[in-house]
Short mmCIF file of C-alpha atoms and ligand atoms in Angstrom, two decimals:
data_model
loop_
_atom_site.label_atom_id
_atom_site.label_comp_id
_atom_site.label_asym_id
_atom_site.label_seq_id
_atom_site.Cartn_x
_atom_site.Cartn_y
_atom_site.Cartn_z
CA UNK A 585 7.92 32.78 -15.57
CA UNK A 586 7.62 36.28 -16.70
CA UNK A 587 11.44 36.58 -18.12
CA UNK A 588 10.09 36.98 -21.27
CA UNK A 589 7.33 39.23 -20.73
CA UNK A 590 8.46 43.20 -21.76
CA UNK A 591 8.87 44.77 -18.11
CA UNK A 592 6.01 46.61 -16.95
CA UNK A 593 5.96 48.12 -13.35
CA UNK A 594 3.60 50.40 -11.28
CA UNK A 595 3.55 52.67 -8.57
CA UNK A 596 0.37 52.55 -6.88
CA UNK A 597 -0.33 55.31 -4.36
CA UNK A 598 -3.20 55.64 -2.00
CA UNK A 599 -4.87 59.12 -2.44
CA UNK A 600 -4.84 59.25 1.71
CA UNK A 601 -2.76 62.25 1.98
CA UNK A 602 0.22 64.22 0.17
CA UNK A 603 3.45 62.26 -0.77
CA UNK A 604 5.66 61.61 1.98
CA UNK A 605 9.22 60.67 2.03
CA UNK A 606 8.33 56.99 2.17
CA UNK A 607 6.57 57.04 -1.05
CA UNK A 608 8.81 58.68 -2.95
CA UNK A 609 11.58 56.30 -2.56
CA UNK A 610 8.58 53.55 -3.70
CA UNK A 611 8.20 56.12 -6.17
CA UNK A 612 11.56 56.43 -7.52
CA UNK A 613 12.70 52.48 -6.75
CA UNK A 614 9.94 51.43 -9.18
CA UNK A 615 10.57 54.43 -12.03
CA UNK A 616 14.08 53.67 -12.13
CA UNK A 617 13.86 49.64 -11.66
CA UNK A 618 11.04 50.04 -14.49
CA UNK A 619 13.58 52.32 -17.22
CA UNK A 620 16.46 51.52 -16.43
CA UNK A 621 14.89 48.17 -18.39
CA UNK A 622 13.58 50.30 -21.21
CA UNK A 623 9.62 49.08 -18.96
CA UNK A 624 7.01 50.95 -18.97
CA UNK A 625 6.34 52.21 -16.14
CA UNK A 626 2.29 52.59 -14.94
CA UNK A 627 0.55 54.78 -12.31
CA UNK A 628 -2.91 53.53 -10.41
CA UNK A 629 -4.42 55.45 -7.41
CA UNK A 630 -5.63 53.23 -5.31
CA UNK A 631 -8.65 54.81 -3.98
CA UNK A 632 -10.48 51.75 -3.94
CA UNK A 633 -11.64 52.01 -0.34
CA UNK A 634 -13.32 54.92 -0.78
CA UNK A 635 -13.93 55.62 3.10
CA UNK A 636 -10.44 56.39 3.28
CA UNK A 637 -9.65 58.53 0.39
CA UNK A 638 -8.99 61.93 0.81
CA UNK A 639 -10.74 64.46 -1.58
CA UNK A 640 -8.03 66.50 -3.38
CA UNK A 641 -5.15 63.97 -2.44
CA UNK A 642 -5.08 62.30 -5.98
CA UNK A 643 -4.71 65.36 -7.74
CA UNK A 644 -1.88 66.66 -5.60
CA UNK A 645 -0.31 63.05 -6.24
CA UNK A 646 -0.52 63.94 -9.55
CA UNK A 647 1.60 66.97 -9.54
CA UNK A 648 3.75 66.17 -6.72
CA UNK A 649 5.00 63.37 -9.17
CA UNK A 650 4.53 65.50 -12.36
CA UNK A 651 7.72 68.04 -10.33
CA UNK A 652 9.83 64.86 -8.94
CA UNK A 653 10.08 64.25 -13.02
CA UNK A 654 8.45 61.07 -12.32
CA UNK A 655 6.41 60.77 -15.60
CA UNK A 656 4.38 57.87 -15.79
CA UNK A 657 3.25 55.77 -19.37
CA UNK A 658 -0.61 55.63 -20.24
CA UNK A 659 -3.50 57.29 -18.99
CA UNK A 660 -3.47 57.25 -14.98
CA UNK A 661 -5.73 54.26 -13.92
CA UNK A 662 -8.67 54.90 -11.01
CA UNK A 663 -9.65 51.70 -8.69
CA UNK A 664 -12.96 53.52 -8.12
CA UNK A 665 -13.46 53.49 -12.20
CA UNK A 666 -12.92 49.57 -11.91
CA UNK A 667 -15.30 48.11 -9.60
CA UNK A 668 -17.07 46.07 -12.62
CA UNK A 669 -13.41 44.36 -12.80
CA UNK A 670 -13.41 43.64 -9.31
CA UNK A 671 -16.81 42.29 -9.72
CA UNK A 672 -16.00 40.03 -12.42
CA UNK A 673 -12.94 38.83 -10.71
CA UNK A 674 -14.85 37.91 -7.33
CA UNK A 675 -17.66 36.72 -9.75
CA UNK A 676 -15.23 33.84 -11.01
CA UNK A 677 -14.08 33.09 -6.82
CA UNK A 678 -17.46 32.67 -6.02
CA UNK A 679 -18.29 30.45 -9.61
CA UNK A 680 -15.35 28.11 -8.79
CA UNK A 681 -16.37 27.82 -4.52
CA UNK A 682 -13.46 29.58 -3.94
CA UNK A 683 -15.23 32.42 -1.38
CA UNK A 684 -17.61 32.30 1.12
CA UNK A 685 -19.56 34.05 3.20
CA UNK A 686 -18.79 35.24 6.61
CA UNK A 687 -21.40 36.87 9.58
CA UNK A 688 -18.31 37.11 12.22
CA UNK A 689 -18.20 40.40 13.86
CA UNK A 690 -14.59 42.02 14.37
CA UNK A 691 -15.37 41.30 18.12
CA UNK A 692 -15.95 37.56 17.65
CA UNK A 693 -12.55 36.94 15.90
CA UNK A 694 -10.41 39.46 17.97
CA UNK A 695 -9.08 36.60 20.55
CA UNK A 696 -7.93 35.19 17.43
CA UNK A 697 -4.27 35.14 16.98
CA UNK A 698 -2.24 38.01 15.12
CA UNK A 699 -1.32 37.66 11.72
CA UNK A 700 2.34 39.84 10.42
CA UNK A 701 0.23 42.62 9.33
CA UNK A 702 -1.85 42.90 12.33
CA UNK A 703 -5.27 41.33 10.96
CA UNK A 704 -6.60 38.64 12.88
CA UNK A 705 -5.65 35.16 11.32
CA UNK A 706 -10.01 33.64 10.95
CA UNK A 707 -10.71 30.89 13.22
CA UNK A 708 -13.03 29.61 10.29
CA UNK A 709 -15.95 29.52 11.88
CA UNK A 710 -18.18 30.50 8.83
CA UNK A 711 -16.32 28.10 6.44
CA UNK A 712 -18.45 25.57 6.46
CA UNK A 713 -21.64 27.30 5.86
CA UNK A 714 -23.29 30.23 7.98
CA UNK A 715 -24.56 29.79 11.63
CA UNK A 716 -28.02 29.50 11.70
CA UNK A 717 -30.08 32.61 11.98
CA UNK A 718 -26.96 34.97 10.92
CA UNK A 719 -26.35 37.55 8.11
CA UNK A 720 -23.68 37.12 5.91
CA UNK A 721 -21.61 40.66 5.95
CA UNK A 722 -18.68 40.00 4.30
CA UNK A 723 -16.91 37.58 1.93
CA UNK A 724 -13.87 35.45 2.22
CA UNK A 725 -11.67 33.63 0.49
CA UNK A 726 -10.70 30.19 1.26
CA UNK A 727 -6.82 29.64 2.07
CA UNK A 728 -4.59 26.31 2.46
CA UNK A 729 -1.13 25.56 1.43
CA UNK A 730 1.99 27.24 1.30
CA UNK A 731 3.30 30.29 -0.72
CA UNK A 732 6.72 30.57 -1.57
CA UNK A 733 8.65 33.28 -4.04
CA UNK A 734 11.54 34.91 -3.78
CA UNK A 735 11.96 38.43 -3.52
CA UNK A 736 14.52 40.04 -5.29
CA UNK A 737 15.81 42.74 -2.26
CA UNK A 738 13.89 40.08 0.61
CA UNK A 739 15.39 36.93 -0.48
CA UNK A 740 13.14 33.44 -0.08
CA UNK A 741 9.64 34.21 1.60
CA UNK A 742 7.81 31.86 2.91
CA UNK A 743 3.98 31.91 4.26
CA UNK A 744 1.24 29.37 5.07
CA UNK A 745 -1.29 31.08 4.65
CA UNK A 746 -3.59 28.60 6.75
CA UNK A 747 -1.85 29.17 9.88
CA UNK A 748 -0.47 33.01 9.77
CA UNK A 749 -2.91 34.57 7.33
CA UNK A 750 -6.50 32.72 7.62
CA UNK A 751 -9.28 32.53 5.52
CA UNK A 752 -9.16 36.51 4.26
CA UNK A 753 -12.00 38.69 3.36
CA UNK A 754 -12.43 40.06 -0.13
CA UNK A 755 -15.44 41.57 -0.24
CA UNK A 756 -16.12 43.59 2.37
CA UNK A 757 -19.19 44.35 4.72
CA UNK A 758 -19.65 47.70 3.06
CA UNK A 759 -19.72 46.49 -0.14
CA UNK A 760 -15.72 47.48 -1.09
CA UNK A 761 -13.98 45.04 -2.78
CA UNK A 762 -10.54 44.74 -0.24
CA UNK A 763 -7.25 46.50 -1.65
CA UNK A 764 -6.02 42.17 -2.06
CA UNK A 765 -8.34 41.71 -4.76
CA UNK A 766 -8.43 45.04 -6.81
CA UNK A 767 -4.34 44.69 -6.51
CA UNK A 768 -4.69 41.60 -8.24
CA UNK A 769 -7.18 42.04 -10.37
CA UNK A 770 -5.67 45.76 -11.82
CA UNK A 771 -1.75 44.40 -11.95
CA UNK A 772 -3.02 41.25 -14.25
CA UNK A 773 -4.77 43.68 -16.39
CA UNK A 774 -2.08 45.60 -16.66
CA UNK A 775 -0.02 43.00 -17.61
CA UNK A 776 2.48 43.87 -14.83
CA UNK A 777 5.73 42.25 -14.67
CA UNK A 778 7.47 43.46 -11.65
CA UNK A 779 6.03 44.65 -8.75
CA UNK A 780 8.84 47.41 -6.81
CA UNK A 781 7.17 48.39 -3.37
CA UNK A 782 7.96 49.56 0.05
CA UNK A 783 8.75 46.57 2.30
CA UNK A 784 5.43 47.17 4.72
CA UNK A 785 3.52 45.27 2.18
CA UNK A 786 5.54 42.04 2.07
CA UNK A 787 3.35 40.44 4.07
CA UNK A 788 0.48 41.38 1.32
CA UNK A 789 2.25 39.18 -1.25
CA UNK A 790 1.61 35.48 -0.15
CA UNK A 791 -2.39 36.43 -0.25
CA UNK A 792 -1.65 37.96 -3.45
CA UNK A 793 0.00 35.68 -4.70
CA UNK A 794 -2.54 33.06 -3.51
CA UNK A 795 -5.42 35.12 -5.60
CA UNK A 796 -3.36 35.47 -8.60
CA UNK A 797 -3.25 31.17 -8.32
CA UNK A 798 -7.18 31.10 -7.92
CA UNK A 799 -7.80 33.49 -10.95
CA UNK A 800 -5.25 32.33 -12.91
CA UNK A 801 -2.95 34.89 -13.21
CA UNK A 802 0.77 35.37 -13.78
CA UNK A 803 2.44 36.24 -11.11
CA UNK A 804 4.75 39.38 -10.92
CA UNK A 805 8.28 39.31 -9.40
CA UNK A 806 8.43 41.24 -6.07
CA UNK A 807 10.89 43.71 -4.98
CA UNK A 808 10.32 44.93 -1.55
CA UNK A 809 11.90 48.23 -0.39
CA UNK A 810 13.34 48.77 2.83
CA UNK A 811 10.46 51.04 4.64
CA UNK A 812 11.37 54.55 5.65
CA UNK A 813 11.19 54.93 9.02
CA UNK A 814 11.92 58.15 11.41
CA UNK A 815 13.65 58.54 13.89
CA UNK A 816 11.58 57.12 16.90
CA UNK A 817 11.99 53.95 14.51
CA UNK A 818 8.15 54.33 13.49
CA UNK A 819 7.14 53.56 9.63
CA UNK A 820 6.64 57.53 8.28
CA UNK A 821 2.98 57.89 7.47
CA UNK A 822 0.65 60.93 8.30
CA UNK A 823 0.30 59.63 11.84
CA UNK A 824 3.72 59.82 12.53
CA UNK A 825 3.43 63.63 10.73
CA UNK A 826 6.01 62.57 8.10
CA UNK A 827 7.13 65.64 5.89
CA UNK A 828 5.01 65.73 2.84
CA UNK A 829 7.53 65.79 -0.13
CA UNK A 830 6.37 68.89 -1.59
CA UNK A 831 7.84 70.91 1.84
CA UNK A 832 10.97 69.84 -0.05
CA UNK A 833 13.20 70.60 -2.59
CA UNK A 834 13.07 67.97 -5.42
CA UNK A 835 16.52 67.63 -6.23
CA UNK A 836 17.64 67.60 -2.76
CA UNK A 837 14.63 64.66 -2.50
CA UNK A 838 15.97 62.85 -5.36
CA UNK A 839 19.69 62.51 -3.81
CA UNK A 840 17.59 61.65 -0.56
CA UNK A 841 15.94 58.49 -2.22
CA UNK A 842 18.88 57.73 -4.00
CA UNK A 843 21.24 57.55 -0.57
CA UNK A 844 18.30 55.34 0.90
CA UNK A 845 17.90 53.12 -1.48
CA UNK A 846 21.58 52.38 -1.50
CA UNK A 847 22.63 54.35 -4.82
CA UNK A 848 25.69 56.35 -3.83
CA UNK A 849 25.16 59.50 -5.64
CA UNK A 850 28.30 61.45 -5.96
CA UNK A 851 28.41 64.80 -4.04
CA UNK A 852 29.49 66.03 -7.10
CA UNK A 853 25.62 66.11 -7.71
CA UNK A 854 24.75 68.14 -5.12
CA UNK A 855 23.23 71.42 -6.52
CA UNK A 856 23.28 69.90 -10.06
CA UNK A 857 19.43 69.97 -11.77
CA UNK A 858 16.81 67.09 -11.45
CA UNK A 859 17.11 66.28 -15.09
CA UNK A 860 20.80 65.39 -14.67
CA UNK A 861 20.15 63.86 -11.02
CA UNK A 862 17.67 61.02 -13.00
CA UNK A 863 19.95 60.48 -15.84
CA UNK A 864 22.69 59.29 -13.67
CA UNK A 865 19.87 57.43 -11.29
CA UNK A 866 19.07 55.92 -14.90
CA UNK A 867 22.58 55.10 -15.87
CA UNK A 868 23.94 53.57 -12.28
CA UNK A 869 20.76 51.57 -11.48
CA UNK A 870 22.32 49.13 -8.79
CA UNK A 871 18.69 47.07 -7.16
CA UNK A 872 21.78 44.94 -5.86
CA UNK A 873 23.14 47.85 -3.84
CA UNK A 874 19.42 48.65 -2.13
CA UNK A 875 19.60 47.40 1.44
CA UNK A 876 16.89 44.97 3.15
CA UNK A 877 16.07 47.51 6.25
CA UNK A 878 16.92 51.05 6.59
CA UNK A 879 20.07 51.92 8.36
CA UNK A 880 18.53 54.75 10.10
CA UNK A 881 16.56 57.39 9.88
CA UNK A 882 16.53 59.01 6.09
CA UNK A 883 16.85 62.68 5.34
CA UNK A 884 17.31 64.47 2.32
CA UNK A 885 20.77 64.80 1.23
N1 LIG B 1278 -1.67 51.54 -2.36
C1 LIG B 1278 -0.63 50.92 -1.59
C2 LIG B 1278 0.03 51.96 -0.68
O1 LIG B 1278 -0.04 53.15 -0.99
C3 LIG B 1278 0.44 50.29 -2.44
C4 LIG B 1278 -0.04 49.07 -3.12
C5 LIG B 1278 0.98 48.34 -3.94
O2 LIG B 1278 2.01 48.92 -4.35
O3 LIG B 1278 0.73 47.17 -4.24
O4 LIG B 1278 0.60 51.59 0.31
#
């Protein structure tokens, strides 16, 4: 579908803390999936749910990305300067009966049954109008039928979103529009082609993928990283006290991402500058060589 569409990717960080290693290899999958196809290549903070941004974070994104030689196209896109988009784009959900609203507390729904990413999948009870007497908190969107697409490092996904998703909330009780929507709504505006990302958000696609149906957009092709992961087998985030990126030596981080993601880099380019490290990253661009799960724990070369 989007074959003939100019390649534009992203990389999308949340402003939640400093870079870790995790991110950079999103980082540098995306920059180099995005030029090694003469793409443009697009950076968005995602500080959409305020709540959870952390002040100061963005900026050091910024220049953590600005020394990895990771330089983005465009002027660098806020979520928090877009909430009149979001607005617009859960305007036309409600408009078409496509949302509804939803009084469930978190403690009526948690016997529900798990979905993948750890949400509970909605037993529906507010679908068919509000109980009487209760407040509507939040809004959801209305799910049925099965997504398919195939990712290009994941292979075939499947998802039915009725039974292992549920009827998912978009705007939320707190009046934040939910990361599913702004996604959505910012990567169509964009005009993004191809959407390179760390594998812990695979099971963000099929809902995704089921607003970009409902709104009419394109939909993107998905590459899904394997997810960094340390040694106790854990997903590196700031829980887990992951190294921020900056503690390291860019280079040395470079040939890091490059071994994780599959790339081979030559120990002839050990010691050689970060300028020559991304040319050859550039020129030996392999997404076929980037494994589905890590083989281990990563470190920096
Ligand atoms: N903001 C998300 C994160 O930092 C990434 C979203 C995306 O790439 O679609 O995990």
């Amino acid at each position: 579908m989007t074959a003939h569409r100019p390649y534009v990717g992203r990389f999308a960080p949340s402003p939640t803390g400093p870079l870790h290693f995790g991110s950079l290899v999103a980082a540098v999958g995306s920059f180099l999936d995005a030029r090694s196809r003469a793409g443009r290549w697009l950076l968005r903070i995602e500080d959409v749910d305020a709540p959870r941004a952390v002040p100061g974070a963005a900026d050091g994104i910024l220049k953590t990305l600005e020394r990895f030689g990771l330089d983005w196209d465009g002027d660098v896109v806020w979520q928090s300067a877009r909430l009149d988009q979001y607005r617009d784009g859960f305007e036309r959900l409600k408009a078409a009966g496509h949302v509804f609203p939803c009084a469930c507390t978190r403690r009526e729904i948690a016997d529900s049954a798990l979905a993948r990413d750890g949400s509970r999948i909605y037993p529906g009870t507010c679908r068919g109008g509000l109980p009487p007497g209760r407040r509507a908190h939040a809004w959801r969107v209305r799910v049925g039928g099965r997504i398919e697409f195939d990712d290009r490092i994941q292979g075939h996904q499947e998802e039915d979103l009725a039974t292992e998703v549920g009827d998912f909330v978009v705007l939320r009780g707190d009046g934040q529009f939910a990361y599913q929507l702004a996604v959505v709504v910012d990567d169509a505006a964009a005009g993004v082609t191809d959407v390179v990302r760390g594998a812990d958000l695979l099971g963000s696609t099929g809902r995704q993928i089921h607003l970009q149906h409902l709104l009419g957009h394109p939909t993107p092709t998905y590459a899904h990283l394997p997810v960094v992961v340390n040694a106790a087998g854990e997903k590196l985030s700031k829980q887990t006290l992951a190294l921020p990126v900056d503690d390291l030596v860019a280079p040395d981080a470079w040939l890091g991402a490059l071994a994780f993601l599959g790339q081979n880099p030559p120990a002839a380019l050990r010691g050689a500058a970060l300028t020559e490290i991304r040319r050859w990253a550039l020129d030996h661009w392999s997404p076929t060589g980037i494994p589905r799960q890590a083989a281990g724990p990563p470190g920096p070369a």
